[in-house]
mmCIF file of N, CA, C and O in Angstrom:
data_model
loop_
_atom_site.group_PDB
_atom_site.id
_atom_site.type_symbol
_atom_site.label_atom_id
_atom_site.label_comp_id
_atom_site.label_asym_id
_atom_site.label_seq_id
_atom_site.Cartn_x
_atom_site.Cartn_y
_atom_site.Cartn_z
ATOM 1 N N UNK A 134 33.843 -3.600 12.000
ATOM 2 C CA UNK A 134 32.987 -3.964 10.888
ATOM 3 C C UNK A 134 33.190 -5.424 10.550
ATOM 4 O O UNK A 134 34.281 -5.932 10.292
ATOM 5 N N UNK A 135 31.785 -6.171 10.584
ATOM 6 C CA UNK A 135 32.330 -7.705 9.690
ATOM 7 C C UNK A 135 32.868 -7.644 8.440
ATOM 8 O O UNK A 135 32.686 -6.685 7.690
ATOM 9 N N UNK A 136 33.706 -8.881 8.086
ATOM 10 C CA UNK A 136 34.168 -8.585 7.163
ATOM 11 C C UNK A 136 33.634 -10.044 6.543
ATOM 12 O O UNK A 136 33.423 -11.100 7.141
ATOM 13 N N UNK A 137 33.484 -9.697 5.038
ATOM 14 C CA UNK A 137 32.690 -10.476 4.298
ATOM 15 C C UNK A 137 33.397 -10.511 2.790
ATOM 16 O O UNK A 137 33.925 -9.475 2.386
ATOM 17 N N UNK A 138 33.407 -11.762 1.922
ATOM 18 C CA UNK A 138 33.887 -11.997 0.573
ATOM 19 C C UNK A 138 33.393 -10.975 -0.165
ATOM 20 O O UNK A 138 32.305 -11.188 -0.699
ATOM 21 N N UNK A 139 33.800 -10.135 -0.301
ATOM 22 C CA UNK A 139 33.090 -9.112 -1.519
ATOM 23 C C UNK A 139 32.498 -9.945 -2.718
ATOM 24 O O UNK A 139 31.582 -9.414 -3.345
ATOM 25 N N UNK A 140 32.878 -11.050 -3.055
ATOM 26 C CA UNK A 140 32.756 -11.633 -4.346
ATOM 27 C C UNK A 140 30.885 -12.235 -4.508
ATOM 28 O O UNK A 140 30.049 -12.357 -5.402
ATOM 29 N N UNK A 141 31.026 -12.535 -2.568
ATOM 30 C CA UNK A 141 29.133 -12.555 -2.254
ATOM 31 C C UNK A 141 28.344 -11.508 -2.037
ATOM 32 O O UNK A 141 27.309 -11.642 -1.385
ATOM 33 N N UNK A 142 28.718 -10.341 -2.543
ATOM 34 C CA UNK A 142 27.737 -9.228 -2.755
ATOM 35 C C UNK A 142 27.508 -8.612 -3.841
ATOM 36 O O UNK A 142 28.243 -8.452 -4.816
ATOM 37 N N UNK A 143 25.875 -8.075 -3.537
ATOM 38 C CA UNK A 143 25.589 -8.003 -4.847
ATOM 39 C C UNK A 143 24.459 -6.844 -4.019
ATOM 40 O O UNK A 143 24.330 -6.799 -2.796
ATOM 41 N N UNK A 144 23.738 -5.987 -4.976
ATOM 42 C CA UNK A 144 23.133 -4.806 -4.481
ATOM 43 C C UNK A 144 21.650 -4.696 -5.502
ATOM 44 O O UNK A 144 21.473 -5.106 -6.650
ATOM 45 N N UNK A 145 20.827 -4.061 -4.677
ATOM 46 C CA UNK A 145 18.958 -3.321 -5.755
ATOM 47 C C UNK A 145 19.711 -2.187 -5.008
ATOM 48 O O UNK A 145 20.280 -1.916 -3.951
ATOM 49 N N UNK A 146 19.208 -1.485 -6.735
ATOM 50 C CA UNK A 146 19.033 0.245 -6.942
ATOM 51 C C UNK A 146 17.514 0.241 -6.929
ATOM 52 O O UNK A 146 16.738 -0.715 -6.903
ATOM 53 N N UNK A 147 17.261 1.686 -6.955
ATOM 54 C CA UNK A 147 16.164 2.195 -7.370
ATOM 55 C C UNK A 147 16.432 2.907 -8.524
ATOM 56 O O UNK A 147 17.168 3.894 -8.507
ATOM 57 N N UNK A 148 15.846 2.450 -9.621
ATOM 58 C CA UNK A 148 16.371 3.214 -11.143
ATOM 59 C C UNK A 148 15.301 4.530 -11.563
ATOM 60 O O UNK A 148 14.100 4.288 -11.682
ATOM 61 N N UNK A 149 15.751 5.719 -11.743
ATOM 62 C CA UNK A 149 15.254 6.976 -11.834
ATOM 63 C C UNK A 149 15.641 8.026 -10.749
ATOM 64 O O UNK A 149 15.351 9.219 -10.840
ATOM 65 N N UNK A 150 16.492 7.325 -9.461
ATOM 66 C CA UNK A 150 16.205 8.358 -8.471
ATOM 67 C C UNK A 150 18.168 8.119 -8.581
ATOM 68 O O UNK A 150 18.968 7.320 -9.068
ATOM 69 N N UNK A 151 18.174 9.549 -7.678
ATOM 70 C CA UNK A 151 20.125 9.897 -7.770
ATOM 71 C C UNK A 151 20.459 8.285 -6.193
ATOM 72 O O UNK A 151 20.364 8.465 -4.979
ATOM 73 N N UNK A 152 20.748 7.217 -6.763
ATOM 74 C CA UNK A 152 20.951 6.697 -5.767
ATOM 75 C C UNK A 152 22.355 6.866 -4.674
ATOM 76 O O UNK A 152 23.558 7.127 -4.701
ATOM 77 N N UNK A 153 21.193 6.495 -3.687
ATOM 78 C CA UNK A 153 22.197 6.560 -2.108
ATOM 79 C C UNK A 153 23.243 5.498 -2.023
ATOM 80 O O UNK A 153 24.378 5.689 -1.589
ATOM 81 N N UNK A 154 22.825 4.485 -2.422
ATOM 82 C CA UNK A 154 23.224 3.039 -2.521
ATOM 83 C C UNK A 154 24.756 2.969 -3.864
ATOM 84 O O UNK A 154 24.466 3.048 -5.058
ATOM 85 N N UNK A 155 25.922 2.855 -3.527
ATOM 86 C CA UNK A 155 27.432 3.087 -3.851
ATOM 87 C C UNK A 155 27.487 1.510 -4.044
ATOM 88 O O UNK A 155 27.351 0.767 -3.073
ATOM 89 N N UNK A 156 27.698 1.008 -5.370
ATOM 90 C CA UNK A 156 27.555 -0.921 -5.325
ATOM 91 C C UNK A 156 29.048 -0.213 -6.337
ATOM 92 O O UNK A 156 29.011 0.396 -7.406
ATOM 93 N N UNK A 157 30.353 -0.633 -5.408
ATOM 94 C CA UNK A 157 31.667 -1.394 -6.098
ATOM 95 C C UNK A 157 31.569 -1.713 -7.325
ATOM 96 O O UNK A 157 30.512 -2.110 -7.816
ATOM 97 N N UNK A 158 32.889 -1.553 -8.112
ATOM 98 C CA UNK A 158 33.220 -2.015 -9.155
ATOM 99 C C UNK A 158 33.200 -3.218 -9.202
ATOM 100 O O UNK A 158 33.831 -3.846 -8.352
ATOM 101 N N UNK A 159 32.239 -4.107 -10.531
ATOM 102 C CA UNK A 159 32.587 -6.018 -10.475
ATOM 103 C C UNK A 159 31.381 -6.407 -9.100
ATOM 104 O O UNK A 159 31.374 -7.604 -8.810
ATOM 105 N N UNK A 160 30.345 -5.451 -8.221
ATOM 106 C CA UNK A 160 29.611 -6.260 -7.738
ATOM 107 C C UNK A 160 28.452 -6.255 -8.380
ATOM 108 O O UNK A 160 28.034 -5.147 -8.714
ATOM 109 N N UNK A 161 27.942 -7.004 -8.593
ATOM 110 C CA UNK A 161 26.552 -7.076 -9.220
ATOM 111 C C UNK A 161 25.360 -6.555 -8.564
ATOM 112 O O UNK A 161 24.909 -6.833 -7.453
ATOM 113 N N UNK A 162 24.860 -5.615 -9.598
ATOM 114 C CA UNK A 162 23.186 -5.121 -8.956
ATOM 115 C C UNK A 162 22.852 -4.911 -9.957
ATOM 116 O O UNK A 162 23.470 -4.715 -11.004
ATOM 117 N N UNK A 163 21.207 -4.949 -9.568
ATOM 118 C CA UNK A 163 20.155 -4.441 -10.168
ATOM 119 C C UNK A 163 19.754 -3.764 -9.607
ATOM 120 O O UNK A 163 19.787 -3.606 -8.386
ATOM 121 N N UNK A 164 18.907 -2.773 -11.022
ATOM 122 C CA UNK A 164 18.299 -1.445 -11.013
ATOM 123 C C UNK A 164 17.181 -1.830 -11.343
ATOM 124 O O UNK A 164 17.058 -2.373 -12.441
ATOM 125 N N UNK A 165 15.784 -1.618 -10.285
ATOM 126 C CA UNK A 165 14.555 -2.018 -9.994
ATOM 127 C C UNK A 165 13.737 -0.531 -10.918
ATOM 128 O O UNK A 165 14.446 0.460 -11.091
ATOM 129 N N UNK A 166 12.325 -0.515 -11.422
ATOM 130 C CA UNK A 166 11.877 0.250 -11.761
ATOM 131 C C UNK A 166 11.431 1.562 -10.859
ATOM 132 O O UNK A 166 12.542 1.819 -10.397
ATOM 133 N N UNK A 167 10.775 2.316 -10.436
ATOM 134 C CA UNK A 167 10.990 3.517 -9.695
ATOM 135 C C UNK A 167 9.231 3.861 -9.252
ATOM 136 O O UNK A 167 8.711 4.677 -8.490
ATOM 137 N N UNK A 168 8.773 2.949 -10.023
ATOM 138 C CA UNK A 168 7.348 2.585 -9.723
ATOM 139 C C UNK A 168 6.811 1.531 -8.775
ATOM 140 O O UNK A 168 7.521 0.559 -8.516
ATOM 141 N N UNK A 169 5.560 1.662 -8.219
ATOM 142 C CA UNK A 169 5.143 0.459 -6.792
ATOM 143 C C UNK A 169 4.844 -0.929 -7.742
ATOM 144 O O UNK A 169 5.213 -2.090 -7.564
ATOM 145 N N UNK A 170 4.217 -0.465 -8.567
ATOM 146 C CA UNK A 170 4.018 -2.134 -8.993
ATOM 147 C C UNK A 170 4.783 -2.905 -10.031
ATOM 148 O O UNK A 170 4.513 -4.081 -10.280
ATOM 149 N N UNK A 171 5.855 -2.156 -10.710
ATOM 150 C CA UNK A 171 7.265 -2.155 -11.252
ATOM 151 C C UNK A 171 8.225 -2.653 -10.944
ATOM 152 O O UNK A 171 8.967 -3.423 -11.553
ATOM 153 N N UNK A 172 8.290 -1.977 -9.357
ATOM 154 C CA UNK A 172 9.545 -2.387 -8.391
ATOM 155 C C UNK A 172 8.869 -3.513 -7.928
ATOM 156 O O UNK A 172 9.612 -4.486 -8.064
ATOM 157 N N UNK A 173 7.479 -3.915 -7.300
ATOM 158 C CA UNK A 173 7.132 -5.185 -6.801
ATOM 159 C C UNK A 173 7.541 -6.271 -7.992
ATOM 160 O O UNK A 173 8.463 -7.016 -7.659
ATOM 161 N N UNK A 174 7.130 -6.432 -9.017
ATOM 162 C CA UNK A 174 7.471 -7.236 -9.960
ATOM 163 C C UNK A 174 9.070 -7.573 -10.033
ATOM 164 O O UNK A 174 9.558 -8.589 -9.537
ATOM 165 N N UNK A 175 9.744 -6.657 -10.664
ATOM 166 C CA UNK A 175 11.157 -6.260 -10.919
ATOM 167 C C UNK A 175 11.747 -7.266 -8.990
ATOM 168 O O UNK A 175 12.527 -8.217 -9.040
ATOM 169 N N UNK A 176 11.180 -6.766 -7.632
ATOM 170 C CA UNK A 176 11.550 -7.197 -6.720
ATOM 171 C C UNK A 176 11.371 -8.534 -6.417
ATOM 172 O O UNK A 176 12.304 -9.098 -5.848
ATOM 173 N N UNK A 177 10.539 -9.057 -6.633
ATOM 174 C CA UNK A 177 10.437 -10.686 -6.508
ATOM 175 C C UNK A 177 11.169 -11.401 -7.716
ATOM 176 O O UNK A 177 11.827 -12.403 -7.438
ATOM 177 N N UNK A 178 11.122 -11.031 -8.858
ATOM 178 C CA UNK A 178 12.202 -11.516 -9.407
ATOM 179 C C UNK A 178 14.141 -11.719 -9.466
ATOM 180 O O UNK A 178 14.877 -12.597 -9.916
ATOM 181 N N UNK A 179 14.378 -10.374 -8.741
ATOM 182 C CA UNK A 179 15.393 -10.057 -8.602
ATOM 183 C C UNK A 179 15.930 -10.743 -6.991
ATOM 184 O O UNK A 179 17.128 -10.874 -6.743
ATOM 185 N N UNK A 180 14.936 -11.099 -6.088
ATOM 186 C CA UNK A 180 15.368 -11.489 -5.378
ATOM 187 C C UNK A 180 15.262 -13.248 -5.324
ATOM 188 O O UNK A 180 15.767 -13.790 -4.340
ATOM 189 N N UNK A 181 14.548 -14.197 -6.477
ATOM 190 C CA UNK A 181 14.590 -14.901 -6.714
ATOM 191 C C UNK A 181 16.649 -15.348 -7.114
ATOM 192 O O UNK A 181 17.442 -15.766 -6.270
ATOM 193 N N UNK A 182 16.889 -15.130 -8.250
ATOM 194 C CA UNK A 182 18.184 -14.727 -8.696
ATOM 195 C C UNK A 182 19.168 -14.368 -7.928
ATOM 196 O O UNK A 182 20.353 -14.677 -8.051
ATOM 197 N N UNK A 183 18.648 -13.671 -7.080
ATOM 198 C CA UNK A 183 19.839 -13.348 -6.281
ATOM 199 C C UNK A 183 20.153 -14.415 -5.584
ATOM 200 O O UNK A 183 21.338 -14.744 -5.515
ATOM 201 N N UNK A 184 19.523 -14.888 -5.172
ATOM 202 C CA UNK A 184 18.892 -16.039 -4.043
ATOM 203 C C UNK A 184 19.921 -17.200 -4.532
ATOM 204 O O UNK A 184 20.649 -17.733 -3.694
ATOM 205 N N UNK A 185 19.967 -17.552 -5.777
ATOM 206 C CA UNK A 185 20.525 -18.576 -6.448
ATOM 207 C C UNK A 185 21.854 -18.121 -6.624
ATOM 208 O O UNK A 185 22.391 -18.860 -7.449
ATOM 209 N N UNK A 186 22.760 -17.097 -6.163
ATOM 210 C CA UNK A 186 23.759 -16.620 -6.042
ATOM 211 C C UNK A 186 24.645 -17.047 -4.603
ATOM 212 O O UNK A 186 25.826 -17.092 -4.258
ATOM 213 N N UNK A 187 23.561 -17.273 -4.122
ATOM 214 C CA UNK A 187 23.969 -17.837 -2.337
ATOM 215 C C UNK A 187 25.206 -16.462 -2.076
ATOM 216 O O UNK A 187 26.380 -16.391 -2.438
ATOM 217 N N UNK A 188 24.652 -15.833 -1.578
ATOM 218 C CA UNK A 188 25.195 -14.241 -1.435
ATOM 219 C C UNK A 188 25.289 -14.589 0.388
ATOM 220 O O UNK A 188 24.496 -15.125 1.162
ATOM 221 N N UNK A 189 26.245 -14.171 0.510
ATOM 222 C CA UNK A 189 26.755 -13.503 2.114
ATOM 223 C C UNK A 189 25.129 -12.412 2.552
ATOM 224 O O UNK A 189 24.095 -12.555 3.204
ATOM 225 N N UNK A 190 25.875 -11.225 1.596
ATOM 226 C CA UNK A 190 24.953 -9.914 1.653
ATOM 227 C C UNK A 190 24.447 -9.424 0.547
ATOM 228 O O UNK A 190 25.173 -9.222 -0.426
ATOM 229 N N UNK A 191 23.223 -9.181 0.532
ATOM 230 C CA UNK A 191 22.167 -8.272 -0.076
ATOM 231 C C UNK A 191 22.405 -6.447 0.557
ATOM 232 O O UNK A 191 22.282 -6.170 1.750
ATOM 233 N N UNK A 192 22.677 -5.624 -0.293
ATOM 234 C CA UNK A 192 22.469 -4.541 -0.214
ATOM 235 C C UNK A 192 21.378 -3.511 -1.012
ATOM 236 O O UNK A 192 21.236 -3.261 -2.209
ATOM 237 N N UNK A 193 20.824 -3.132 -0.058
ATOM 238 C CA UNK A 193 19.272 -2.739 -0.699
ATOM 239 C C UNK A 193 19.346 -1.422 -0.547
ATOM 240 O O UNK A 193 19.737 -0.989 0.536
ATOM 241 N N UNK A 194 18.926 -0.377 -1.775
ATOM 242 C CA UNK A 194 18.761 0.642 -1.477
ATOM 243 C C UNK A 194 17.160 0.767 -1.503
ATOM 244 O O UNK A 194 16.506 0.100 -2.305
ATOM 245 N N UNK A 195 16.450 1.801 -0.433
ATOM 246 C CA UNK A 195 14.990 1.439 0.014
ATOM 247 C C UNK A 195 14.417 2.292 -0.863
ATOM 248 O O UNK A 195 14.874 3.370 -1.243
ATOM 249 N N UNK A 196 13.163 1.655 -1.244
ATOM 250 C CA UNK A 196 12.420 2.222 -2.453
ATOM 251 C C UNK A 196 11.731 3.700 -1.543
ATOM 252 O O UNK A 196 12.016 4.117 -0.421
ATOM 253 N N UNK A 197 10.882 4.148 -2.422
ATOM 254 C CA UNK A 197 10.044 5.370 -1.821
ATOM 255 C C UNK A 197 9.362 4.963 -0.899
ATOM 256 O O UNK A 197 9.638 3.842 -0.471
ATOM 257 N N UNK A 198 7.926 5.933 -0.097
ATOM 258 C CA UNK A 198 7.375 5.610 1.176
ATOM 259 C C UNK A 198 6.181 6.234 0.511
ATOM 260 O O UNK A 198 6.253 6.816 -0.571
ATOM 261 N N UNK A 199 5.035 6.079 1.236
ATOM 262 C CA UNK A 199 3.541 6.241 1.297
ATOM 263 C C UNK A 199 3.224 5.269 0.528
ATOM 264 O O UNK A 199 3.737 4.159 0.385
ATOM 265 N N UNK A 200 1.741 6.096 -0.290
ATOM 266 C CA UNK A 200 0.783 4.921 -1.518
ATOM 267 C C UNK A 200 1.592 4.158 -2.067
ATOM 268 O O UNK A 200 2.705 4.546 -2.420
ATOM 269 N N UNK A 201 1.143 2.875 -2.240
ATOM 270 C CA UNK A 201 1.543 2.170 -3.318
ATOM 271 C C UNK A 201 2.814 1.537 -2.773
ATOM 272 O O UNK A 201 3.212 0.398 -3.016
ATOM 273 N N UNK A 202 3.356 2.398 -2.043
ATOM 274 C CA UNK A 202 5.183 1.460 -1.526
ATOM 275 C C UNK A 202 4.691 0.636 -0.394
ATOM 276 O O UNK A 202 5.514 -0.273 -0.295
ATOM 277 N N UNK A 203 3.767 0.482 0.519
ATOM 278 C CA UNK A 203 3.858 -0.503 1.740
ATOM 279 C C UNK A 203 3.928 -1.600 1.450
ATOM 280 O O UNK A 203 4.605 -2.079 2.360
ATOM 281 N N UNK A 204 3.618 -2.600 0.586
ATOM 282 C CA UNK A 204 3.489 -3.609 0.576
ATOM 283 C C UNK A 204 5.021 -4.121 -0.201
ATOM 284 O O UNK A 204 5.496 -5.235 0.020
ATOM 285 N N UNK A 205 5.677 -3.108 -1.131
ATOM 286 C CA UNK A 205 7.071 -3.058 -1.566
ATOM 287 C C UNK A 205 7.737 -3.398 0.375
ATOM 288 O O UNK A 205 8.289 -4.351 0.926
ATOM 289 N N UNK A 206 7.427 -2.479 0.674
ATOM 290 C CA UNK A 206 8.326 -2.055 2.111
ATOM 291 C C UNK A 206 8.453 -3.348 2.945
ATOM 292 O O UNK A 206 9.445 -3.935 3.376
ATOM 293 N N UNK A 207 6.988 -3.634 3.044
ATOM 294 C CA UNK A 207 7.058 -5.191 3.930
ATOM 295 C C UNK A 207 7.604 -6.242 3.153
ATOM 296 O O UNK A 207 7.940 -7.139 3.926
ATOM 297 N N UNK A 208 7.770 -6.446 2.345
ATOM 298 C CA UNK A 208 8.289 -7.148 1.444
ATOM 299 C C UNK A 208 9.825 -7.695 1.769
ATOM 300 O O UNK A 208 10.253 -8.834 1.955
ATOM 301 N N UNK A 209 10.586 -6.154 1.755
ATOM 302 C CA UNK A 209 11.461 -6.027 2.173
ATOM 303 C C UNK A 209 12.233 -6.683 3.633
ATOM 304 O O UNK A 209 13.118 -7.416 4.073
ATOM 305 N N UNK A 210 11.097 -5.756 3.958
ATOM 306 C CA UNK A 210 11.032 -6.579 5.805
ATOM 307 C C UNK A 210 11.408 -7.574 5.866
ATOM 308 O O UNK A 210 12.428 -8.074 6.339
ATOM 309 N N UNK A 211 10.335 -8.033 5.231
ATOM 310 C CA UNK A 211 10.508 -9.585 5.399
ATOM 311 C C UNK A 211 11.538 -10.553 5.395
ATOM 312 O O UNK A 211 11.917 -11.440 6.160
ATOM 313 N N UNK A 212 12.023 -9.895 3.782
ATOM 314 C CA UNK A 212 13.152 -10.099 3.493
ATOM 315 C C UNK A 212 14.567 -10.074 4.428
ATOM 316 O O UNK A 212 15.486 -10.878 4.587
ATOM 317 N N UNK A 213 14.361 -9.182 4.780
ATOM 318 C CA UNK A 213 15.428 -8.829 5.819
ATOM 319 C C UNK A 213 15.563 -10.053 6.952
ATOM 320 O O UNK A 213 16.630 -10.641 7.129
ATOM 321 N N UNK A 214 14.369 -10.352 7.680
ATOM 322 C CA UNK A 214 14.344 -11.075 8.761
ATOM 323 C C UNK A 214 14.758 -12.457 8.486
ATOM 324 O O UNK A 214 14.833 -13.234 9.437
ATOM 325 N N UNK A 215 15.101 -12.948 7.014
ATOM 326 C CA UNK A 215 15.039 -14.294 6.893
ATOM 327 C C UNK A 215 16.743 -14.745 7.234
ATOM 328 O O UNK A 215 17.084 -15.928 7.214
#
């Protein structure tokens, strides 16, 4: 496993659902709304912020799937690839 400063991680929940996503004591996350255009909002902001944290790692727990989440999802993607 790499090993990384814990002190540069920081984690998105999905707020309403029993999350999968286990964020450590003292790491910082946010809890995104549980809705598509909630979590889109809540997500571009939160990843603004984070951003300005100059983080190692982002740990994402993945929002829902079908209506309304694809464009959350690619988002993500995207995110990921950068």
């Amino acid at each position: 496993a790499a090993a990384w400063d814990e002190s540069r991680v920081a984690g998105l929940r999905v707020g309403g659902l029993v999350s999968r996503l286990r964020v450590a004591e003292g790491v910082p996350h946010v809890r995104l709304p549980n809705t598509p255009p909630d979590y889109a909002r809540g997500l571009y902001a939160a990843l603004r912020d984070l951003d300005r944290m100059q983080l190692d790692r982002l740990l994402v727990e993945l929002p829902g799937e079908g209506t309304g989440w694809e464009a959350v999802n690619d988002r993500l993607r995207r995110a990921c690839s950068r």
